[in-house]
Short mmCIF file of C-alpha atoms in Angstrom, two decimals:
data_model
loop_
_atom_site.label_atom_id
_atom_site.label_comp_id
_atom_site.label_asym_id
_atom_site.label_seq_id
_atom_site.Cartn_x
_atom_site.Cartn_y
_atom_site.Cartn_z
CA MET B 7 15.45 -21.94 -8.76
CA VAL B 8 13.22 -20.98 -5.86
CA VAL B 9 9.45 -21.25 -5.87
CA ALA B 10 7.96 -19.19 -3.05
CA ALA B 11 4.30 -18.56 -2.25
CA LEU B 12 4.68 -15.46 -0.10
CA ASN B 13 2.39 -13.78 2.39
CA ILE B 14 0.57 -11.10 0.39
CA LEU B 15 0.46 -7.49 1.56
CA ALA B 16 -1.97 -5.48 -0.59
CA VAL B 17 -1.08 -1.78 -0.91
CA CYS B 18 -3.65 0.70 -2.13
CA ASP B 19 -2.55 4.27 -2.82
CA PRO B 20 -3.81 6.59 -5.59
CA GLY B 21 -0.23 7.59 -6.27
CA THR B 22 0.76 4.40 -8.09
CA ASP B 23 4.46 5.28 -8.21
CA TYR B 24 4.62 5.33 -4.41
CA GLY B 25 3.28 1.80 -4.04
CA LYS B 26 5.37 0.56 -6.94
CA ARG B 27 8.59 1.92 -5.43
CA LEU B 28 7.74 0.39 -2.05
CA ALA B 29 7.03 -2.98 -3.69
CA GLU B 30 10.32 -2.89 -5.59
CA TYR B 31 12.20 -2.09 -2.39
CA ALA B 32 10.47 -4.93 -0.52
CA SER B 33 11.27 -7.43 -3.28
CA ALA B 34 14.96 -6.53 -2.99
CA LYS B 35 14.98 -7.41 0.72
CA ALA B 36 15.71 -11.10 0.50
CA GLY B 37 14.30 -12.04 3.89
CA TYR B 38 11.17 -9.85 3.88
CA PRO B 39 8.15 -12.12 4.51
CA PHE B 40 5.60 -10.18 2.41
CA GLU B 41 5.08 -9.83 -1.31
CA LEU B 42 3.47 -6.47 -2.08
CA GLN B 43 0.56 -6.27 -4.53
CA VAL B 44 -0.11 -2.65 -5.53
CA PHE B 45 -3.51 -1.10 -6.38
CA SER B 46 -4.37 2.44 -7.43
CA SER B 47 -8.09 2.39 -6.65
CA LEU B 48 -10.21 1.21 -3.74
CA GLU B 49 -12.53 -0.71 -6.07
CA GLN B 50 -9.63 -2.79 -7.41
CA LEU B 51 -8.43 -3.49 -3.88
CA LEU B 52 -11.84 -4.58 -2.60
CA GLN B 53 -12.31 -6.97 -5.52
CA TYR B 54 -8.87 -8.45 -4.88
CA ARG B 55 -9.49 -8.65 -1.12
CA ASP B 56 -12.71 -10.65 -1.55
CA ARG B 57 -11.11 -12.98 -4.07
CA LYS B 58 -7.62 -13.57 -2.62
CA LYS B 59 -7.95 -12.61 1.07
CA PRO B 60 -4.44 -11.11 1.52
CA GLU B 61 -2.65 -11.56 4.85
CA ALA B 62 -2.58 -7.78 5.42
CA ILE B 63 -3.59 -4.53 3.71
CA LEU B 64 -1.94 -1.11 3.70
CA LEU B 65 -4.54 1.50 2.65
CA ASP B 66 -4.29 5.23 1.99
CA SER B 67 -5.98 6.80 5.02
CA ALA B 68 -8.04 9.08 2.74
CA LEU B 69 -9.76 5.99 1.29
CA TYR B 70 -10.71 4.44 4.61
CA GLN B 71 -14.39 3.94 5.39
CA PRO B 72 -15.28 1.66 8.34
CA LYS B 73 -18.23 0.06 6.51
CA ASP B 74 -15.89 -1.36 3.84
CA TRP B 75 -14.00 -3.38 6.45
CA GLU B 76 -16.65 -4.74 8.78
CA THR B 77 -16.12 -8.35 7.64
CA TYR B 78 -12.38 -8.22 6.92
CA GLU B 79 -10.56 -10.23 9.61
CA ASN B 80 -6.88 -9.85 8.71
CA PRO B 81 -4.75 -6.85 9.78
CA LEU B 82 -5.51 -3.52 8.10
CA PHE B 83 -3.11 -0.59 8.38
CA LEU B 84 -3.49 2.97 7.14
CA LEU B 85 -0.87 4.93 5.24
CA GLY B 86 -1.14 8.53 6.38
CA ASN B 87 0.55 11.84 7.09
CA GLY B 88 0.29 11.72 10.88
CA LEU B 89 -0.38 9.48 13.82
CA GLY B 90 -3.94 8.61 12.86
CA LYS B 91 -7.07 8.52 15.00
CA ALA B 92 -7.64 6.37 18.06
CA ASP B 93 -10.78 4.73 16.63
CA GLU B 94 -9.13 3.83 13.32
CA PRO B 95 -6.65 1.09 12.36
CA LYS B 96 -2.98 1.72 13.18
CA CYS B 97 -1.40 4.36 10.98
CA ILE B 98 2.00 4.17 9.28
CA PHE B 99 3.69 7.47 8.43
CA ARG B 100 4.21 7.59 4.67
CA TYR B 101 7.02 10.17 4.61
CA GLN B 102 9.83 8.07 6.03
CA GLU B 103 12.45 5.74 4.60
CA ALA B 104 11.09 2.65 2.86
CA ASP B 105 13.02 0.39 5.22
CA ASN B 106 11.28 1.96 8.22
CA ILE B 107 7.86 1.56 6.58
CA LEU B 108 8.48 -2.14 5.99
CA LYS B 109 9.69 -2.60 9.57
CA ASP B 110 6.63 -0.78 10.93
CA ILE B 111 4.38 -3.11 8.94
CA LEU B 112 6.15 -6.14 10.39
CA LEU B 113 5.94 -4.84 13.94
CA LEU B 114 2.25 -3.98 13.68
CA TYR B 115 1.45 -7.25 11.96
CA ARG B 116 3.29 -9.28 14.58
CA ALA B 117 1.37 -7.47 17.33
CA LYS B 118 -1.83 -8.86 15.81
CA ARG B 119 -0.46 -12.16 14.52
CA PRO B 120 2.43 -13.14 16.84
CA LYS B 121 2.99 -16.45 15.06
CA LEU B 122 3.58 -15.22 11.54
CA LYS B 123 4.27 -18.29 9.43
CA MET B 124 6.21 -18.05 6.22
CA LYS B 125 4.55 -19.55 3.17
CA VAL B 126 7.68 -20.85 1.54
CA GLU B 127 8.31 -23.75 -0.77
CA LYS B 128 11.98 -24.16 -1.63
CA ARG B 129 13.42 -26.77 -3.90
CA SER B 130 16.91 -26.14 -2.55
CA PHE B 131 18.80 -24.71 0.41
CA CYS B 132 22.50 -24.74 1.21
CA LEU B 133 24.32 -23.80 4.41
CA TYR B 134 27.93 -22.77 3.79
CA GLY B 135 30.54 -22.58 6.54
CA VAL B 136 33.70 -20.53 6.06
CA VAL B 137 36.58 -21.30 8.45
CA GLU B 138 39.48 -18.86 8.39
CA ALA B 139 42.88 -20.05 9.46
CA THR B 140 44.24 -16.49 9.41
CA GLU B 141 42.89 -13.13 10.53
CA SER B 142 43.51 -11.50 7.14
CA SER B 143 41.67 -8.78 5.25
CA ARG B 144 42.29 -10.79 2.05
CA SER B 145 40.61 -13.88 3.45
CA GLU B 146 37.75 -11.66 4.60
CA THR B 147 37.41 -10.17 1.12
CA LEU B 148 37.42 -13.63 -0.45
CA ALA B 149 34.84 -14.96 2.00
CA PHE B 150 32.44 -12.14 1.16
CA ALA B 151 33.16 -12.56 -2.56
CA LEU B 152 31.87 -16.13 -2.22
CA ALA B 153 28.59 -14.75 -0.85
CA GLU B 154 28.40 -12.14 -3.64
CA GLU B 155 28.86 -14.80 -6.30
CA LEU B 156 26.20 -17.01 -4.73
CA ALA B 157 23.83 -14.01 -4.65
CA LYS B 158 23.74 -14.02 -8.47
CA LYS B 159 21.52 -17.12 -8.26
CA ASP B 160 20.39 -17.30 -4.61
CA ARG B 161 18.85 -15.28 -1.83
CA VAL B 162 21.86 -15.05 0.49
CA LEU B 163 22.20 -14.26 4.19
CA TRP B 164 25.68 -13.46 5.57
CA LEU B 165 26.31 -14.26 9.24
CA ASP B 166 29.73 -13.17 10.46
CA LEU B 167 30.69 -14.62 13.86
CA ARG B 168 34.24 -13.31 14.03
CA THR B 169 35.37 -10.97 16.76
CA TRP B 170 37.84 -9.01 14.65
CA PRO B 171 36.81 -6.22 12.18
CA THR B 172 34.15 -7.41 9.77
CA ILE B 173 33.16 -6.88 6.16
CA ARG B 174 30.67 -4.22 7.27
CA ARG B 175 33.53 -1.92 8.22
CA MET B 176 35.65 -2.80 5.19
CA TYR B 177 32.90 -1.69 2.81
CA ASN B 178 31.60 1.19 4.94
CA CYS B 179 28.20 -0.42 5.43
CA PRO B 180 25.86 1.33 7.87
CA GLU B 181 26.54 0.51 11.49
CA SER B 182 23.79 -1.13 13.52
CA ALA B 183 23.22 -2.70 16.90
CA GLY B 184 24.95 -6.01 17.48
CA LEU B 185 23.61 -9.53 17.58
CA GLY B 186 22.90 -9.58 21.32
CA ASP B 187 19.09 -9.72 21.11
CA ILE B 188 19.27 -12.28 18.29
CA PHE B 189 21.42 -14.50 20.53
CA TYR B 190 18.92 -13.93 23.35
CA GLY B 191 16.04 -15.11 21.16
CA LEU B 192 18.13 -17.95 19.79
CA CYS B 193 19.01 -19.38 23.21
CA ARG B 194 15.32 -19.32 24.12
CA GLN B 195 14.33 -20.66 20.69
CA LYS B 196 11.74 -17.92 20.24
CA GLU B 197 9.18 -18.54 17.51
CA ASP B 198 9.56 -15.04 16.06
CA LEU B 199 13.31 -15.48 15.50
CA ILE B 200 13.06 -15.10 11.71
CA ASP B 201 11.10 -11.87 12.14
CA GLN B 202 13.84 -10.55 14.43
CA ILE B 203 16.45 -11.43 11.85
CA THR B 204 14.47 -9.75 9.07
CA GLU B 205 14.36 -6.53 11.08
CA LYS B 206 18.12 -6.59 11.61
CA VAL B 207 19.43 -7.22 8.11
CA THR B 208 20.90 -4.64 5.77
CA SER B 209 21.52 -5.39 2.10
CA PHE B 210 24.85 -4.86 0.35
CA HIS B 211 25.84 -6.04 -3.16
CA GLY B 212 22.84 -8.37 -3.24
CA VAL B 213 23.73 -10.01 0.09
CA ASP B 214 21.76 -9.58 3.32
CA LEU B 215 24.09 -8.86 6.26
CA LEU B 216 23.31 -9.40 9.89
CA PRO B 217 25.09 -7.14 12.42
CA GLU B 218 28.52 -8.04 13.68
CA VAL B 219 29.37 -9.59 17.03
CA THR B 220 29.93 -6.68 19.41
CA GLU B 221 30.15 -8.73 22.61
CA PRO B 222 32.29 -11.88 22.08
CA SER B 223 31.03 -13.30 25.37
CA ASP B 224 27.55 -13.58 23.81
CA LEU B 225 28.86 -16.31 21.52
CA LEU B 226 29.93 -18.47 24.44
CA VAL B 227 26.36 -19.02 25.68
CA VAL B 228 25.06 -20.29 22.31
CA THR B 229 25.14 -24.09 22.16
CA VAL B 230 25.31 -26.45 19.19
CA LYS B 231 21.63 -27.17 19.79
CA ASP B 232 20.92 -23.45 19.47
CA TRP B 233 22.88 -23.15 16.21
CA LYS B 234 21.06 -26.17 14.84
CA TYR B 235 17.72 -24.54 15.70
CA LEU B 236 18.76 -21.31 13.94
CA PHE B 237 19.85 -23.12 10.78
CA GLU B 238 16.68 -25.21 10.71
CA GLN B 239 14.57 -22.06 11.06
CA LEU B 240 16.45 -20.42 8.19
CA ARG B 241 16.07 -23.56 6.09
CA ASN B 242 12.36 -24.02 6.75
CA GLU B 243 10.92 -20.59 7.63
CA SER B 244 12.93 -18.03 5.67
CA LEU B 245 13.18 -17.11 2.00
CA TYR B 246 16.94 -17.57 1.97
CA THR B 247 18.27 -20.35 -0.24
CA ALA B 248 21.90 -19.86 0.78
CA VAL B 249 23.32 -18.89 4.18
CA VAL B 250 27.04 -18.15 4.51
CA VAL B 251 28.41 -18.39 8.05
CA VAL B 252 31.95 -17.21 8.82
CA THR B 253 32.73 -19.19 11.96
CA GLY B 254 35.45 -17.09 13.53
CA ASN B 255 37.63 -18.45 16.32
CA LEU B 256 35.29 -18.61 19.33
CA LEU B 257 32.65 -21.15 18.29
CA GLN B 258 33.03 -24.28 20.40
CA PRO B 259 32.95 -27.19 19.91
CA LEU B 260 33.92 -26.30 16.35
CA SER B 261 33.86 -29.90 15.11
CA GLU B 262 30.20 -30.38 16.07
CA ILE B 263 29.24 -27.05 14.52
CA LEU B 264 31.02 -27.89 11.26
CA GLU B 265 28.88 -31.01 10.98
CA LEU B 266 25.83 -28.76 10.55
CA PHE B 267 27.10 -27.27 7.28
CA ASP B 268 26.37 -28.62 3.81
CA VAL B 269 29.59 -27.15 2.38
CA ILE B 270 32.70 -26.20 4.37
CA TRP B 271 35.48 -23.94 3.09
CA MET B 272 38.74 -23.15 4.83
CA VAL B 273 40.60 -20.03 3.72
CA TRP B 274 44.30 -19.41 4.39
CA GLU B 275 47.22 -17.34 3.16
CA GLU B 276 50.27 -19.03 1.67
CA LEU B 277 52.38 -16.62 3.69
CA GLN B 278 50.84 -17.85 6.93
CA MET B 279 50.85 -21.62 6.51
CA ARG B 280 51.73 -22.08 10.18
CA CYS B 281 48.21 -20.90 11.05
CA HIS B 282 46.76 -23.37 8.57
CA TYR B 283 48.73 -26.30 9.99
CA ARG B 284 47.61 -25.38 13.50
CA MET B 285 43.97 -25.30 12.38
CA GLU B 286 44.39 -28.56 10.48
CA ARG B 287 45.83 -30.35 13.51
CA TYR B 288 43.08 -28.96 15.72
CA ILE B 289 40.24 -30.18 13.49
CA GLN B 290 41.85 -33.56 12.84
CA LYS B 291 42.31 -34.17 16.56
CA THR B 292 38.95 -32.87 17.76
CA ALA B 293 36.69 -33.85 14.87
CA CYS B 294 35.90 -37.18 13.30
CA PRO B 295 38.07 -37.78 10.21
CA GLN B 296 35.20 -37.36 7.75
CA ILE B 297 34.80 -33.70 8.77
CA TRP B 298 38.34 -32.94 7.61
CA GLN B 299 37.69 -34.84 4.40
CA ARG B 300 34.65 -32.62 3.70
CA ILE B 301 36.61 -29.37 3.98
CA THR B 302 37.66 -27.60 0.79
CA GLY B 303 40.82 -25.56 1.24
CA ILE B 304 41.10 -22.20 -0.52
CA HIS B 305 44.71 -21.03 -0.78
CA LEU B 306 45.22 -17.30 -1.27
CA PRO B 307 48.18 -16.75 -3.63
CA ALA B 308 51.11 -14.80 -2.26
CA ASP B 309 52.38 -13.30 -5.50
CA THR B 310 49.48 -10.85 -5.96
CA ALA B 311 49.10 -9.75 -2.32
CA GLY B 312 48.97 -5.96 -2.11
CA LEU B 313 48.85 -5.50 -5.90
CA PRO B 314 45.99 -3.87 -7.87
CA GLU B 315 45.23 -7.10 -9.71
CA ASP B 316 44.70 -9.02 -6.46
CA GLY B 317 40.95 -8.35 -6.44
CA GLU B 318 40.48 -9.94 -9.86
CA VAL B 319 42.66 -12.91 -8.86
CA LEU B 320 40.46 -13.50 -5.80
CA ARG B 321 37.28 -13.27 -7.90
CA GLN B 322 38.67 -15.89 -10.29
CA LEU B 323 39.54 -18.08 -7.32
CA VAL B 324 35.96 -17.75 -6.04
CA ALA B 325 34.50 -18.75 -9.41
CA LYS B 326 36.83 -21.76 -9.59
CA THR B 327 35.93 -22.84 -6.04
CA LEU B 328 32.19 -22.65 -6.69
CA ARG B 329 32.46 -24.60 -9.92
CA LYS B 330 34.38 -27.31 -8.12
CA ASP B 331 32.22 -27.55 -4.97
CA THR B 332 28.72 -26.77 -6.21
CA GLY B 333 28.61 -27.84 -9.84
CA ASN B 334 28.47 -25.94 -13.10
CA ASP B 335 25.37 -23.97 -12.10
CA GLY B 336 27.18 -22.45 -9.11
CA ARG B 337 25.18 -23.97 -6.25
CA LYS B 338 24.72 -27.19 -4.36
CA ASP B 339 21.25 -28.69 -4.10
CA THR B 340 20.80 -30.21 -0.66
CA SER B 341 17.04 -30.65 -0.72
#
Protein backbone atom coordinates (compact mmCIF):
# COMPACT_ATOMS: atom_id res chain seq x y z
CA MET A 1 0.00 0.00 0.00
CA VAL A 2 1.17 3.51 -0.82
CA VAL A 3 0.61 6.52 1.39
CA ALA A 4 1.16 9.73 -0.55
CA ALA A 5 0.67 13.32 0.58
CA LEU A 6 0.44 15.00 -2.80
CA ASN A 7 0.82 18.58 -3.91
CA ILE A 8 -2.71 20.00 -3.94
CA LEU A 9 -4.11 21.78 -6.98
CA ALA A 10 -7.45 23.41 -6.14
CA VAL A 11 -9.84 23.69 -9.11
CA CYS A 12 -12.81 26.02 -8.95
CA ASP A 13 -15.35 25.92 -11.77
CA PRO A 14 -19.14 26.39 -11.49
CA GLY A 15 -19.60 23.44 -13.81
CA THR A 16 -18.78 20.75 -11.24
CA ASP A 17 -18.71 17.93 -13.79
CA TYR A 18 -15.85 19.61 -15.63
CA GLY A 19 -13.62 19.77 -12.56
CA LYS A 20 -14.63 16.28 -11.48
CA ARG A 21 -13.72 14.78 -14.85
CA LEU A 22 -10.38 16.58 -14.85
CA ALA A 23 -9.65 15.33 -11.32
CA GLU A 24 -10.50 11.75 -12.29
CA TYR A 25 -8.22 11.97 -15.31
CA ALA A 26 -5.36 13.37 -13.21
CA SER A 27 -5.73 10.62 -10.60
CA ALA A 28 -5.37 8.00 -13.34
CA LYS A 29 -2.01 9.46 -14.42
CA ALA A 30 0.27 7.58 -12.08
CA GLY A 31 3.15 10.04 -12.19
CA TYR A 32 1.18 13.31 -12.07
CA PRO A 33 2.49 15.38 -9.13
CA PHE A 34 -0.79 17.10 -8.20
CA GLU A 35 -3.93 15.89 -6.48
CA LEU A 36 -6.92 17.91 -7.67
CA GLN A 37 -9.45 19.22 -5.14
CA VAL A 38 -12.61 20.45 -6.91
CA PHE A 39 -14.87 23.33 -5.81
CA SER A 40 -18.05 24.67 -7.40
CA SER A 41 -18.14 28.08 -5.72
CA LEU A 42 -15.61 30.82 -5.08
CA GLU A 43 -16.62 31.03 -1.41
CA GLN A 44 -15.77 27.36 -0.87
CA LEU A 45 -12.43 27.81 -2.61
CA LEU A 46 -11.43 30.87 -0.60
CA GLN A 47 -12.24 29.12 2.68
CA TYR A 48 -10.17 26.12 1.61
CA ARG A 49 -7.31 28.34 0.38
CA ASP A 50 -7.01 30.16 3.71
CA ARG A 51 -7.14 26.91 5.67
CA LYS A 52 -5.01 24.53 3.57
CA LYS A 53 -2.89 26.86 1.38
CA PRO A 54 -2.81 24.65 -1.77
CA GLU A 55 0.33 24.60 -3.92
CA ALA A 56 -1.60 26.01 -6.91
CA ILE A 57 -5.11 27.07 -7.91
CA LEU A 58 -6.94 26.79 -11.23
CA LEU A 59 -9.87 29.26 -11.22
CA ASP A 60 -12.66 29.92 -13.71
CA SER A 61 -11.67 33.24 -15.30
CA ALA A 62 -15.21 34.58 -14.79
CA LEU A 63 -14.71 34.34 -11.01
CA TYR A 64 -11.41 36.19 -10.91
CA GLN A 65 -11.22 39.43 -8.93
CA PRO A 66 -7.72 40.83 -8.17
CA LYS A 67 -8.68 41.90 -4.63
CA ASP A 68 -9.35 38.26 -3.66
CA TRP A 69 -5.75 37.29 -4.41
CA GLU A 70 -3.66 40.14 -3.08
CA THR A 71 -2.15 38.03 -0.28
CA TYR A 72 -2.06 34.65 -2.04
CA GLU A 73 1.58 33.78 -2.80
CA ASN A 74 1.37 30.44 -4.63
CA PRO A 75 0.71 30.14 -8.39
CA LEU A 76 -2.79 31.03 -9.60
CA PHE A 77 -3.96 30.12 -13.10
CA LEU A 78 -7.20 30.97 -14.86
CA LEU A 79 -9.35 28.54 -16.80
CA GLY A 80 -10.80 30.44 -19.73
CA ASN A 81 -12.00 30.44 -23.32
CA GLY A 82 -9.11 32.39 -24.82
CA LEU A 83 -5.61 33.62 -24.20
CA GLY A 84 -6.49 35.83 -21.24
CA LYS A 85 -5.41 39.38 -20.48
CA ALA A 86 -1.86 40.62 -20.03
CA ASP A 87 -2.52 42.01 -16.54
CA GLU A 88 -4.13 38.80 -15.27
CA PRO A 89 -2.67 35.44 -14.21
CA LYS A 90 -1.75 33.01 -16.99
CA CYS A 91 -4.76 31.50 -18.71
CA ILE A 92 -5.27 27.84 -19.63
CA PHE A 93 -7.66 27.10 -22.49
CA ARG A 94 -10.47 24.93 -21.15
CA TYR A 95 -11.59 23.41 -24.46
CA GLN A 96 -8.67 21.10 -25.11
CA GLU A 97 -7.79 17.54 -24.20
CA ALA A 98 -7.43 16.85 -20.48
CA ASP A 99 -3.86 15.66 -20.98
CA ASN A 100 -2.91 19.01 -22.53
CA ILE A 101 -4.56 20.92 -19.67
CA LEU A 102 -2.56 18.96 -17.09
CA LYS A 103 0.66 19.50 -19.04
CA ASP A 104 -0.04 23.24 -19.32
CA ILE A 105 -0.51 23.42 -15.55
CA LEU A 106 2.81 21.68 -14.99
CA LEU A 107 4.65 23.94 -17.42
CA LEU A 108 3.20 27.12 -15.95
CA TYR A 109 3.79 25.94 -12.40
CA ARG A 110 7.40 25.01 -13.13
CA ALA A 111 7.98 28.46 -14.65
CA LYS A 112 7.08 29.94 -11.25
CA ARG A 113 8.43 27.16 -9.06
CA PRO A 114 11.36 25.57 -10.95
CA LYS A 115 12.19 23.22 -8.08
CA LEU A 116 8.87 21.46 -7.67
CA LYS A 117 9.33 18.93 -4.89
CA MET A 118 7.12 15.90 -4.65
CA LYS A 119 5.44 15.35 -1.30
CA VAL A 120 5.62 11.59 -1.31
CA GLU A 121 5.81 9.07 1.47
CA LYS A 122 6.12 5.51 0.19
CA ARG A 123 6.31 2.43 2.32
CA SER A 124 7.61 0.39 -0.61
CA PHE A 125 9.31 0.68 -3.99
CA CYS A 126 10.65 -2.00 -6.30
CA LEU A 127 12.83 -1.69 -9.40
CA TYR A 128 12.40 -4.62 -11.78
CA GLY A 129 14.87 -5.42 -14.56
CA VAL A 130 13.83 -7.60 -17.49
CA VAL A 131 16.67 -9.09 -19.56
CA GLU A 132 15.65 -10.74 -22.83
CA ALA A 133 17.86 -13.40 -24.28
CA THR A 134 15.86 -13.42 -27.53
CA GLU A 135 14.34 -10.71 -29.71
CA SER A 136 10.88 -12.30 -29.66
CA SER A 137 7.39 -10.82 -29.75
CA ARG A 138 6.35 -13.47 -27.20
CA SER A 139 9.02 -12.41 -24.74
CA GLU A 140 7.95 -8.81 -25.32
CA THR A 141 4.32 -9.70 -24.61
CA LEU A 142 5.30 -11.54 -21.44
CA ALA A 143 7.49 -8.68 -20.23
CA PHE A 144 4.63 -6.21 -20.57
CA ALA A 145 2.22 -8.69 -18.97
CA LEU A 146 4.46 -8.60 -15.89
CA ALA A 147 4.00 -4.81 -15.74
CA GLU A 148 0.23 -5.14 -16.23
CA GLU A 149 -0.03 -7.62 -13.38
CA LEU A 150 2.03 -5.38 -11.09
CA ALA A 151 -0.24 -2.45 -12.00
CA LYS A 152 -3.14 -4.18 -10.21
CA LYS A 153 -1.47 -3.23 -6.92
CA ASP A 154 1.18 -0.64 -7.83
CA ARG A 155 1.73 2.57 -9.71
CA VAL A 156 3.92 1.26 -12.54
CA LEU A 157 6.29 2.97 -14.97
CA TRP A 158 7.50 1.01 -18.03
CA LEU A 159 10.89 1.98 -19.46
CA ASP A 160 11.79 0.08 -22.62
CA LEU A 161 15.45 0.43 -23.64
CA ARG A 162 15.44 -2.00 -26.54
CA THR A 163 16.26 -0.90 -30.06
CA TRP A 164 13.91 -3.31 -31.82
CA PRO A 165 10.10 -2.74 -32.13
CA THR A 166 8.51 -2.06 -28.77
CA ILE A 167 5.26 -2.78 -26.98
CA ARG A 168 3.95 0.63 -28.05
CA ARG A 169 3.79 -0.55 -31.65
CA MET A 170 2.45 -3.99 -30.77
CA TYR A 171 -0.57 -2.50 -29.01
CA ASN A 172 -1.01 0.48 -31.35
CA CYS A 173 -0.29 3.00 -28.60
CA PRO A 174 0.02 6.64 -29.71
CA GLU A 175 3.40 7.52 -31.13
CA SER A 176 5.43 10.22 -29.41
CA ALA A 177 8.86 11.78 -29.53
CA GLY A 178 11.70 9.59 -28.35
CA LEU A 179 13.72 9.62 -25.18
CA GLY A 180 16.44 11.95 -26.46
CA ASP A 181 15.64 14.94 -24.23
CA ILE A 182 15.15 12.65 -21.22
CA PHE A 183 18.64 11.24 -21.80
CA TYR A 184 19.94 14.81 -22.15
CA GLY A 185 18.46 15.77 -18.78
CA LEU A 186 19.62 12.50 -17.25
CA CYS A 187 23.26 12.94 -18.26
CA ARG A 188 23.20 16.43 -16.74
CA GLN A 189 21.26 15.20 -13.69
CA LYS A 190 18.70 17.98 -14.06
CA GLU A 191 16.54 18.61 -11.02
CA ASP A 192 13.32 18.73 -13.05
CA LEU A 193 13.90 15.24 -14.49
CA ILE A 194 10.75 13.77 -12.91
CA ASP A 195 8.67 16.61 -14.35
CA GLN A 196 10.10 15.86 -17.80
CA ILE A 197 9.20 12.21 -17.39
CA THR A 198 5.67 13.06 -16.27
CA GLU A 199 5.16 15.13 -19.42
CA LYS A 200 6.32 12.26 -21.62
CA VAL A 201 4.31 9.33 -20.29
CA THR A 202 1.21 7.84 -21.85
CA SER A 203 -0.97 5.36 -19.98
CA PHE A 204 -1.99 1.96 -21.34
CA HIS A 205 -3.72 -0.87 -19.43
CA GLY A 206 -2.89 0.82 -16.13
CA VAL A 207 0.82 1.14 -16.95
CA ASP A 208 2.61 4.41 -17.67
CA LEU A 209 4.83 4.10 -20.76
CA LEU A 210 7.77 6.29 -21.61
CA PRO A 211 8.60 6.73 -25.33
CA GLU A 212 10.78 4.21 -27.09
CA VAL A 213 14.45 4.60 -27.96
CA THR A 214 14.53 6.18 -31.42
CA GLU A 215 18.28 6.85 -31.53
CA PRO A 216 20.26 3.85 -30.18
CA SER A 217 23.39 5.99 -29.99
CA ASP A 218 21.72 8.03 -27.22
CA LEU A 219 21.95 5.00 -24.94
CA LEU A 220 25.71 4.82 -25.29
CA VAL A 221 26.31 8.16 -23.56
CA VAL A 222 24.31 7.24 -20.43
CA THR A 223 26.59 5.90 -17.70
CA VAL A 224 25.86 3.62 -14.76
CA LYS A 225 26.05 6.70 -12.55
CA ASP A 226 23.34 8.32 -14.68
CA TRP A 227 21.07 5.26 -14.46
CA LYS A 228 21.57 5.16 -10.71
CA TYR A 229 20.56 8.83 -10.48
CA LEU A 230 17.41 8.17 -12.53
CA PHE A 231 16.36 5.21 -10.40
CA GLU A 232 17.01 7.12 -7.18
CA GLN A 233 14.89 10.02 -8.46
CA LEU A 234 12.06 7.64 -9.33
CA ARG A 235 12.37 5.97 -5.93
CA ASN A 236 12.44 9.19 -3.91
CA GLU A 237 10.68 11.87 -5.99
CA SER A 238 7.99 10.11 -8.01
CA LEU A 239 4.68 8.47 -7.12
CA TYR A 240 5.67 5.21 -8.79
CA THR A 241 5.99 2.20 -6.51
CA ALA A 242 7.15 -0.16 -9.27
CA VAL A 243 9.39 0.58 -12.26
CA VAL A 244 9.89 -2.09 -14.93
CA VAL A 245 12.98 -1.63 -17.10
CA VAL A 246 13.51 -3.80 -20.18
CA THR A 247 17.26 -3.59 -20.61
CA GLY A 248 17.66 -4.44 -24.27
CA ASN A 249 21.03 -5.34 -25.73
CA LEU A 250 22.96 -2.05 -25.74
CA LEU A 251 23.26 -1.17 -22.05
CA GLN A 252 26.89 -1.48 -20.98
CA PRO A 253 28.32 -2.56 -18.64
CA LEU A 254 25.26 -4.77 -18.17
CA SER A 255 26.56 -6.43 -15.01
CA GLU A 256 26.88 -3.12 -13.15
CA ILE A 257 23.44 -2.01 -14.30
CA LEU A 258 21.85 -5.27 -13.17
CA GLU A 259 23.18 -4.63 -9.68
CA LEU A 260 20.86 -1.62 -9.46
CA PHE A 261 17.70 -3.72 -9.72
CA ASP A 262 15.79 -5.18 -6.79
CA VAL A 263 14.40 -8.04 -8.90
CA ILE A 264 15.91 -9.37 -12.15
CA TRP A 265 14.05 -11.54 -14.66
CA MET A 266 15.50 -13.16 -17.76
CA VAL A 267 13.07 -14.22 -20.47
CA TRP A 268 13.90 -16.76 -23.19
CA GLU A 269 12.23 -19.08 -25.67
CA GLU A 270 12.75 -22.83 -25.41
CA LEU A 271 13.17 -22.85 -29.18
CA GLN A 272 16.09 -20.45 -28.95
CA MET A 273 18.14 -21.85 -26.09
CA ARG A 274 21.37 -20.99 -27.89
CA CYS A 275 20.61 -17.31 -27.25
CA HIS A 276 20.01 -18.06 -23.59
CA TYR A 277 23.29 -19.95 -23.19
CA ARG A 278 25.15 -17.08 -24.84
CA MET A 279 23.56 -14.58 -22.45
CA GLU A 280 24.24 -16.86 -19.49
CA ARG A 281 27.93 -17.19 -20.36
CA TYR A 282 28.21 -13.44 -20.88
CA ILE A 283 26.73 -12.54 -17.49
CA GLN A 284 28.67 -15.24 -15.64
CA LYS A 285 31.96 -14.07 -17.14
CA THR A 286 31.40 -10.32 -16.81
CA ALA A 287 29.39 -10.13 -13.59
CA CYS A 288 30.14 -11.28 -10.09
CA PRO A 289 28.60 -14.70 -9.41
CA GLN A 290 25.92 -13.37 -7.07
CA ILE A 291 24.33 -11.40 -9.92
CA TRP A 292 23.65 -14.62 -11.84
CA GLN A 293 22.29 -16.19 -8.67
CA ARG A 294 19.79 -13.33 -8.31
CA ILE A 295 18.35 -13.78 -11.80
CA THR A 296 15.03 -15.58 -12.17
CA GLY A 297 14.70 -17.32 -15.52
CA ILE A 298 11.31 -17.32 -17.27
CA HIS A 299 11.09 -20.05 -19.91
CA LEU A 300 8.47 -19.51 -22.62
CA PRO A 301 6.91 -22.89 -23.52
CA ALA A 302 7.29 -24.03 -27.10
CA ASP A 303 4.14 -26.13 -27.37
CA THR A 304 1.71 -23.18 -27.37
CA ALA A 305 3.70 -20.80 -29.59
CA GLY A 306 1.46 -19.40 -32.32
CA LEU A 307 -1.72 -20.94 -30.86
CA PRO A 308 -4.78 -19.00 -29.60
CA GLU A 309 -4.29 -20.26 -26.06
CA ASP A 310 -0.73 -18.90 -25.88
CA GLY A 311 -1.85 -15.60 -24.37
CA GLU A 312 -3.53 -17.32 -21.43
CA VAL A 313 -0.51 -19.58 -20.93
CA LEU A 314 1.75 -16.52 -20.73
CA ARG A 315 -0.58 -14.82 -18.24
CA GLN A 316 -0.49 -17.91 -16.02
CA LEU A 317 3.30 -17.93 -16.28
CA VAL A 318 3.37 -14.28 -15.19
CA ALA A 319 1.17 -14.98 -12.15
CA LYS A 320 3.36 -17.94 -11.18
CA THR A 321 6.55 -15.86 -11.54
CA LEU A 322 5.23 -13.03 -9.38
CA ARG A 323 4.05 -15.39 -6.67
CA LYS A 324 7.48 -16.98 -6.58
CA ASP A 325 9.59 -13.80 -6.69
CA THR A 326 7.50 -11.25 -4.80
CA GLY A 327 5.40 -13.21 -2.34
CA ASN A 328 1.72 -14.02 -2.14
CA ASP A 329 0.65 -10.38 -2.34
CA GLY A 330 2.31 -9.98 -5.75
CA ARG A 331 5.04 -7.47 -4.89
CA LYS A 332 8.39 -7.22 -3.22
CA ASP A 333 8.86 -4.72 -0.41
CA THR A 334 12.33 -3.21 -0.64
CA SER A 335 11.83 -0.28 1.70
